[in-house]
GROMACS .gro file of C-alpha atoms in nm:
model
  306
    1MET     CA    1   4.548  -9.634   1.518
    2ILE     CA    2   4.433  -9.287   1.652
    3SER     CA    3   4.293  -9.064   1.426
    4LYS     CA    4   4.397  -8.731   1.364
    5LYS     CA    5   4.060  -8.613   1.538
    6SER     CA    6   4.085  -8.832   1.827
    7ALA     CA    7   4.403  -8.688   1.899
    8ILE     CA    8   4.283  -8.342   1.846
    9VAL     CA    9   4.078  -8.411   2.151
   10ILE     CA   10   4.316  -8.633   2.325
   11PHE     CA   11   4.560  -8.303   2.315
   12LEU     CA   12   4.313  -8.007   2.435
   13LEU     CA   13   4.174  -8.214   2.692
   14GLY     CA   14   4.542  -8.263   2.867
   15ILE     CA   15   4.552  -7.859   2.817
   16ALA     CA   16   4.234  -7.824   3.007
   17LEU     CA   17   4.410  -8.042   3.255
   18LEU     CA   18   4.693  -7.908   3.275
   19SER     CA   19   4.522  -7.535   3.296
   20ALA     CA   20   4.285  -7.671   3.511
   21CYS     CA   21   4.610  -7.757   3.763
   22ALA     CA   22   4.767  -7.474   3.717
   23SER     CA   23   4.481  -7.241   3.829
   24GLN     CA   24   4.484  -7.455   4.163
   25GLU     CA   25   4.880  -7.504   4.243
   26ASN     CA   26   5.029  -7.324   4.520
   27THR     CA   27   4.664  -7.197   4.673
   28ASN     CA   28   4.714  -7.404   5.005
   29GLY     CA   29   4.380  -7.318   5.098
   30VAL     CA   30   4.507  -6.970   5.262
   31THR     CA   31   4.253  -6.731   5.371
   32GLY     CA   32   4.234  -6.373   5.471
   33ALA     CA   33   4.211  -6.310   5.840
   34TYR     CA   34   3.974  -6.015   5.761
   35ALA     CA   35   3.799  -6.191   5.454
   36ASN     CA   36   3.453  -6.266   5.630
   37CYS     CA   37   3.314  -5.887   5.662
   38TYR     CA   38   3.531  -5.668   5.445
   39GLY     CA   39   3.836  -5.800   5.272
   40ASP     CA   40   4.021  -5.527   5.110
   41GLU     CA   41   3.786  -5.285   5.178
   42THR     CA   42   3.989  -4.956   5.099
   43GLN     CA   43   3.856  -4.738   5.412
   44MET     CA   44   3.905  -4.795   5.782
   45VAL     CA   45   3.655  -4.529   5.861
   46SER     CA   46   3.369  -4.389   5.711
   47ALA     CA   47   3.230  -4.028   5.767
   48ALA     CA   48   2.925  -3.848   5.668
   49PHE     CA   49   2.735  -3.582   5.751
   50ALA     CA   50   2.425  -3.688   5.937
   51ASP     CA   51   2.071  -3.719   5.825
   52PHE     CA   52   1.927  -3.530   6.075
   53ALA     CA   53   2.193  -3.217   6.119
   54PRO     CA   54   2.155  -3.049   5.933
   55VAL     CA   55   1.809  -3.093   5.816
   56SER     CA   56   1.750  -2.863   5.502
   57SER     CA   57   1.604  -2.856   5.164
   58GLU     CA   58   1.478  -2.626   4.907
   59THR     CA   59   1.115  -2.653   5.022
   60ASN     CA   60   1.205  -2.706   5.465
   61PRO     CA   61   1.518  -2.419   5.464
   62TYR     CA   62   1.677  -2.257   5.747
   63GLN     CA   63   1.595  -1.882   5.824
   64ALA     CA   64   1.795  -1.566   5.834
   65GLY     CA   65   2.011  -1.598   6.182
   66ASP     CA   66   1.877  -1.944   6.238
   67GLU     CA   67   2.170  -2.226   6.440
   68ILE     CA   68   2.202  -2.489   6.208
   69ASP     CA   69   2.288  -2.828   6.349
   70ILE     CA   70   2.590  -3.031   6.191
   71GLU     CA   71   2.699  -3.361   6.299
   72VAL     CA   72   2.976  -3.621   6.188
   73SER     CA   73   2.845  -3.980   6.175
   74LEU     CA   74   3.161  -4.185   6.201
   75THR     CA   75   3.151  -4.619   6.147
   76ASN     CA   76   3.451  -4.805   6.243
   77LYS     CA   77   3.439  -5.072   5.995
   78TYR     CA   78   3.797  -5.247   6.114
   79SER     CA   79   3.779  -5.541   6.406
   80GLY     CA   80   4.000  -5.352   6.659
   81ASP     CA   81   3.858  -5.041   6.812
   82ILE     CA   82   3.988  -4.702   6.770
   83ASP     CA   83   4.002  -4.513   7.100
   84SER     CA   84   3.820  -4.237   7.191
   85GLY     CA   85   4.061  -3.903   7.072
   86LYS     CA   86   4.205  -4.093   6.811
   87ALA     CA   87   3.975  -3.946   6.590
   88ARG     CA   88   3.860  -3.594   6.515
   89VAL     CA   89   3.656  -3.399   6.280
   90ARG     CA   90   3.657  -3.068   6.138
   91LEU     CA   91   3.479  -2.821   5.875
   92LYS     CA   92   3.668  -2.664   5.586
   93GLY     CA   93   3.571  -2.428   5.300
   94ASP     CA   94   3.276  -2.155   5.358
   95ALA     CA   95   3.157  -2.350   5.664
   96ALA     CA   96   3.490  -2.279   5.855
   97ASP     CA   97   3.472  -1.890   5.725
   98SER     CA   98   3.372  -1.705   5.994
   99GLU     CA   99   3.255  -1.413   5.712
  100VAL     CA  100   3.037  -1.701   5.612
  101PHE     CA  101   2.926  -1.924   5.858
  102THR     CA  102   3.011  -1.860   6.248
  103GLY     CA  103   3.025  -2.131   6.504
  104ALA     CA  104   3.229  -2.419   6.365
  105SER     CA  105   3.436  -2.592   6.554
  106GLN     CA  106   3.721  -2.912   6.606
  107GLN     CA  107   3.588  -3.200   6.773
  108ASN     CA  108   3.704  -3.573   6.847
  109ALA     CA  109   3.567  -3.845   6.869
  110ASP     CA  110   3.466  -4.074   7.140
  111THR     CA  111   3.574  -4.456   7.126
  112LEU     CA  112   3.499  -4.634   6.742
  113TYR     CA  113   3.389  -4.948   6.858
  114ALA     CA  114   3.475  -5.254   6.643
  115ILE     CA  115   3.296  -5.368   6.377
  116ASP     CA  116   3.157  -5.788   6.534
  117PRO     CA  117   3.403  -5.983   6.332
  118GLU     CA  118   3.077  -6.250   6.325
  119THR     CA  119   2.772  -6.095   6.267
  120CYS     CA  120   2.946  -5.778   6.026
  121LEU     CA  121   2.790  -5.538   6.271
  122GLU     CA  122   2.883  -5.151   6.252
  123GLU     CA  123   2.837  -4.912   6.538
  124THR     CA  124   2.837  -4.535   6.448
  125ALA     CA  125   2.971  -4.242   6.672
  126GLU     CA  126   2.846  -3.895   6.620
  127VAL     CA  127   3.045  -3.590   6.672
  128ASP     CA  128   2.886  -3.285   6.700
  129VAL     CA  129   3.081  -2.972   6.494
  130GLY     CA  130   2.814  -2.664   6.533
  131PRO     CA  131   2.609  -2.538   6.545
  132ILE     CA  132   2.651  -2.315   6.245
  133VAL     CA  133   2.513  -1.910   6.229
  134TYR     CA  134   2.502  -1.774   5.870
  135GLN     CA  135   2.652  -1.428   5.840
  136LYS     CA  136   2.568  -1.268   5.458
  137GLU     CA  137   2.299  -1.080   5.390
  138ILE     CA  138   1.994  -1.335   5.225
  139THR     CA  139   1.762  -1.187   4.950
  140THR     CA  140   1.632  -1.506   4.825
  141ILE     CA  141   1.646  -1.849   4.901
  142GLN     CA  142   1.966  -1.991   4.826
  143SER     CA  143   2.177  -2.326   4.892
  144GLU     CA  144   2.538  -2.326   5.054
  145GLU     CA  145   2.744  -2.629   5.056
  146ILE     CA  146   2.938  -2.774   5.380
  147THR     CA  147   3.257  -2.983   5.368
  148GLY     CA  148   3.477  -3.150   5.610
  149LEU     CA  149   3.756  -3.341   5.711
  150TYR     CA  150   3.851  -3.618   5.928
  151CYS     CA  151   4.147  -3.776   6.033
  152TYR     CA  152   4.204  -4.062   6.246
  153GLU     CA  153   4.498  -4.319   6.437
  154LYS     CA  154   4.505  -4.652   6.422
  155PRO     CA  155   4.770  -4.909   6.276
  156VAL     CA  156   4.711  -5.139   6.016
  157VAL     CA  157   4.757  -5.514   6.129
  158VAL     CA  158   4.814  -5.724   5.782
  159LYS     CA  159   4.856  -6.107   5.789
  160ALA     CA  160   5.035  -6.287   5.548
  161TYR     CA  161   5.184  -6.608   5.460
  162LEU     CA  162   5.542  -6.682   5.397
  163TYR     CA  163   5.660  -7.046   5.275
  164TYR     CA  164   5.958  -7.178   5.413
  165THR     CA  165   6.066  -7.387   5.101
  166ALA     CA  166   6.373  -7.467   4.903
  167ASP     CA  167   6.136  -7.528   4.550
  168ALA     CA  168   6.042  -7.248   4.414
  169ASN     CA  169   5.732  -7.462   4.265
  170GLU     CA  170   5.611  -7.514   4.647
  171ILE     CA  171   5.584  -7.166   4.724
  172GLY     CA  172   5.197  -7.035   4.699
  173THR     CA  173   4.952  -6.740   4.776
  174ASN     CA  174   5.103  -6.518   5.010
  175LEU     CA  175   4.838  -6.228   5.037
  176PRO     CA  176   4.541  -6.417   4.996
  177ALA     CA  177   4.172  -6.150   4.985
  178GLY     CA  178   4.147  -6.046   5.320
  179SER     CA  179   4.509  -6.007   5.399
  180ASN     CA  180   4.434  -5.633   5.458
  181PRO     CA  181   4.236  -5.505   5.727
  182PRO     CA  182   3.954  -5.222   5.579
  183SER     CA  183   4.244  -4.959   5.499
  184GLY     CA  184   4.342  -4.678   5.325
  185VAL     CA  185   4.689  -4.829   5.322
  186GLN     CA  186   4.800  -5.166   5.256
  187VAL     CA  187   4.993  -5.422   5.128
  188THR     CA  188   4.888  -5.495   4.746
  189GLN     CA  189   5.182  -5.767   4.669
  190ILE     CA  190   5.418  -6.006   4.831
  191ASP     CA  191   5.669  -6.180   4.617
  192GLN     CA  192   5.920  -6.425   4.807
  193ASN     CA  193   6.223  -6.576   4.641
  194PRO     CA  194   6.241  -6.956   4.782
  195VAL     CA  195   6.516  -7.026   5.091
  196ASP     CA  196   6.872  -7.031   4.986
  197ILE     CA  197   7.074  -7.302   5.197
  198ASP     CA  198   7.476  -7.308   5.111
  199SER     CA  199   7.647  -7.606   5.056
  200GLY     CA  200   7.745  -7.763   5.401
  201GLU     CA  201   7.513  -7.539   5.601
  202THR     CA  202   7.228  -7.600   5.832
  203THR     CA  203   7.060  -7.276   5.813
  204GLY     CA  204   6.943  -7.020   5.504
  205GLU     CA  205   6.811  -6.780   5.427
  206MET     CA  206   6.518  -6.622   5.230
  207ARG     CA  207   6.433  -6.249   5.070
  208PHE     CA  208   6.114  -6.163   5.012
  209LYS     CA  209   5.970  -5.805   4.888
  210VAL     CA  210   5.649  -5.601   5.032
  211TYR     CA  211   5.458  -5.401   4.783
  212LEU     CA  212   5.303  -5.070   4.989
  213GLU     CA  213   5.067  -4.818   4.851
  214ASN     CA  214   4.809  -4.561   4.952
  215VAL     CA  215   4.476  -4.734   4.801
  216GLY     CA  216   4.283  -4.463   4.928
  217THR     CA  217   4.083  -4.150   4.885
  218GLY     CA  218   4.278  -3.974   5.166
  219THR     CA  219   4.599  -3.838   5.265
  220ILE     CA  220   4.857  -4.025   5.531
  221VAL     CA  221   5.031  -3.774   5.736
  222PRO     CA  222   5.307  -3.798   6.035
  223SER     CA  223   5.008  -3.811   6.352
  224LEU     CA  224   4.708  -3.695   6.479
  225ASP     CA  225   4.802  -3.334   6.519
  226ASP     CA  226   4.920  -3.277   6.195
  227CYS     CA  227   4.585  -3.351   6.060
  228PHE     CA  228   4.402  -3.076   5.856
  229GLN     CA  229   4.764  -2.887   5.811
  230TYR     CA  230   4.874  -2.730   5.501
  231ARG     CA  231   5.099  -2.979   5.289
  232ASP     CA  232   5.321  -2.791   5.018
  233ALA     CA  233   5.340  -3.027   4.645
  234GLY     CA  234   5.695  -3.216   4.748
  235TYR     CA  235   5.473  -3.359   5.056
  236ARG     CA  236   5.544  -3.748   5.072
  237GLU     CA  237   5.408  -3.974   5.240
  238GLU     CA  238   5.551  -4.196   5.529
  239PHE     CA  239   5.508  -4.415   5.759
  240SER     CA  240   5.643  -4.733   6.010
  241ILE     CA  241   5.702  -5.134   5.909
  242SER     CA  242   5.740  -5.389   6.162
  243VAL     CA  243   5.771  -5.784   6.081
  244ASP     CA  244   5.649  -5.999   6.422
  245LYS     CA  245   5.934  -6.282   6.366
  246THR     CA  246   6.272  -6.187   6.532
  247ASN     CA  247   6.446  -6.314   6.261
  248ILE     CA  248   6.299  -6.106   5.995
  249ASP     CA  249   6.464  -5.814   5.878
  250CYS     CA  250   6.276  -5.559   5.719
  251PRO     CA  251   6.355  -5.123   5.674
  252GLY     CA  252   6.162  -4.994   5.958
  253ASP     CA  253   6.016  -4.671   5.781
  254THR     CA  254   5.947  -4.598   5.428
  255LYS     CA  255   5.840  -4.306   5.230
  256LEU     CA  256   5.583  -4.315   4.950
  257SER     CA  257   5.638  -4.227   4.566
  258ARG     CA  258   5.482  -3.875   4.500
  259GLY     CA  259   5.239  -3.994   4.140
  260ASP     CA  260   5.150  -4.339   4.245
  261LYS     CA  261   5.181  -4.321   4.640
  262THR     CA  262   5.395  -4.664   4.660
  263ASP     CA  263   5.678  -4.826   4.751
  264VAL     CA  264   5.835  -5.133   4.759
  265ILE     CA  265   6.070  -5.267   5.073
  266THR     CA  266   6.270  -5.594   5.069
  267CYS     CA  267   6.316  -5.778   5.365
  268LEU     CA  268   6.571  -6.086   5.489
  269VAL     CA  269   6.494  -6.388   5.661
  270THR     CA  270   6.729  -6.596   5.854
  271ASP     CA  271   6.831  -6.886   6.077
  272ILE     CA  272   6.610  -7.044   5.877
  273ASP     CA  273   6.625  -7.438   6.004
  274SER     CA  274   6.685  -7.662   5.661
  275THR     CA  275   6.527  -7.975   5.813
  276ASN     CA  276   6.226  -7.806   5.846
  277LEU     CA  277   6.133  -7.657   5.513
  278GLY     CA  278   5.812  -7.767   5.362
  279PRO     CA  279   5.510  -7.607   5.151
  280GLU     CA  280   5.261  -7.542   5.461
  281PRO     CA  281   5.214  -7.171   5.502
  282ARG     CA  282   5.318  -6.965   5.777
  283GLU     CA  283   5.137  -6.662   5.909
  284ILE     CA  284   5.365  -6.371   5.959
  285THR     CA  285   5.200  -6.041   6.133
  286ILE     CA  286   5.286  -5.691   5.939
  287THR     CA  287   5.257  -5.363   6.112
  288LEU     CA  288   5.184  -5.062   5.951
  289SER     CA  289   5.211  -4.793   6.190
  290GLY     CA  290   5.332  -4.397   6.286
  291PHE     CA  291   5.094  -4.185   6.093
  292ALA     CA  292   4.716  -4.076   6.058
  293TYR     CA  293   4.530  -4.079   5.812
  294GLU     CA  294   4.355  -3.758   5.695
  295ASP     CA  295   4.005  -3.796   5.439
  296ILE     CA  296   3.744  -3.614   5.304
  297ILE     CA  297   3.345  -3.606   5.449
  298PRO     CA  298   3.104  -3.592   5.169
  299SER     CA  299   2.967  -3.239   5.144
  300THR     CA  300   2.633  -3.158   5.214
  301ILE     CA  301   2.352  -2.881   5.101
  302VAL     CA  302   2.169  -2.655   5.348
  303TRP     CA  303   1.940  -2.416   5.175
  304LEU     CA  304   1.868  -2.057   5.310
  305GLU     CA  305   1.606  -1.793   5.260
  306PRO     CA  306   1.565  -1.428   5.443
   0.00000   0.00000   0.00000
């Protein structure tokens, strides 16, 4: 006869075993296509003012009337090139105000070459948006903040999974870590139903939901030509969506909410062969396009003296 104490131990072991099984259930061993270097990074392109332009400090200020070189370093973290002319940079605020500084220019970047997916090595391109010259009278040593914006255009290609199964217990991970490339615009979740097959039918259909969000710090704009423009308080970010399977029908466009910058769309998969069902993951490619992404360059300080 099993003692009460032994029964409790056996019960707890059983619970632990069930918990372990549940935590492993339906993972199917899938991994994200971009997991190697930057899984779920929220910046496709990073930007910073170059260390050497401007070169300034309180102990090494520019003199009144000096030309101040301004360059921006752009780094592509994506596994595909961003073509020449598809990224641009401009200064803003006082740096772009001709009554404070002259010489600021808007410039397109040369090709931003892709990250090496094996070594994760990045390449950085420099964009010259100066030199600028301070225009106001200087009576004592002073600092001025240099600010700017950058914008780029590149479709976001998301690699996700669907499970063509009529059994809900066989549905595994739809969006493993690293399914999104580094990007502020992402698919954050996918929920799918089991395949629905009517009695006597040889094909079925399935619905799944795609959750979309601007998870970055920047703004989605319609195109590169719309970068750096004024947008009113009612502006809503939008872009296009496509899936690489002909039997999958999704809304072609989405418009994100103004508050949390999210949206959910429902897609329908039709003509699913009822004799070809199972728990194996099948990759789909979701492409988010028809937009450019504008973001802020972290500011830098220049020091000036009479």
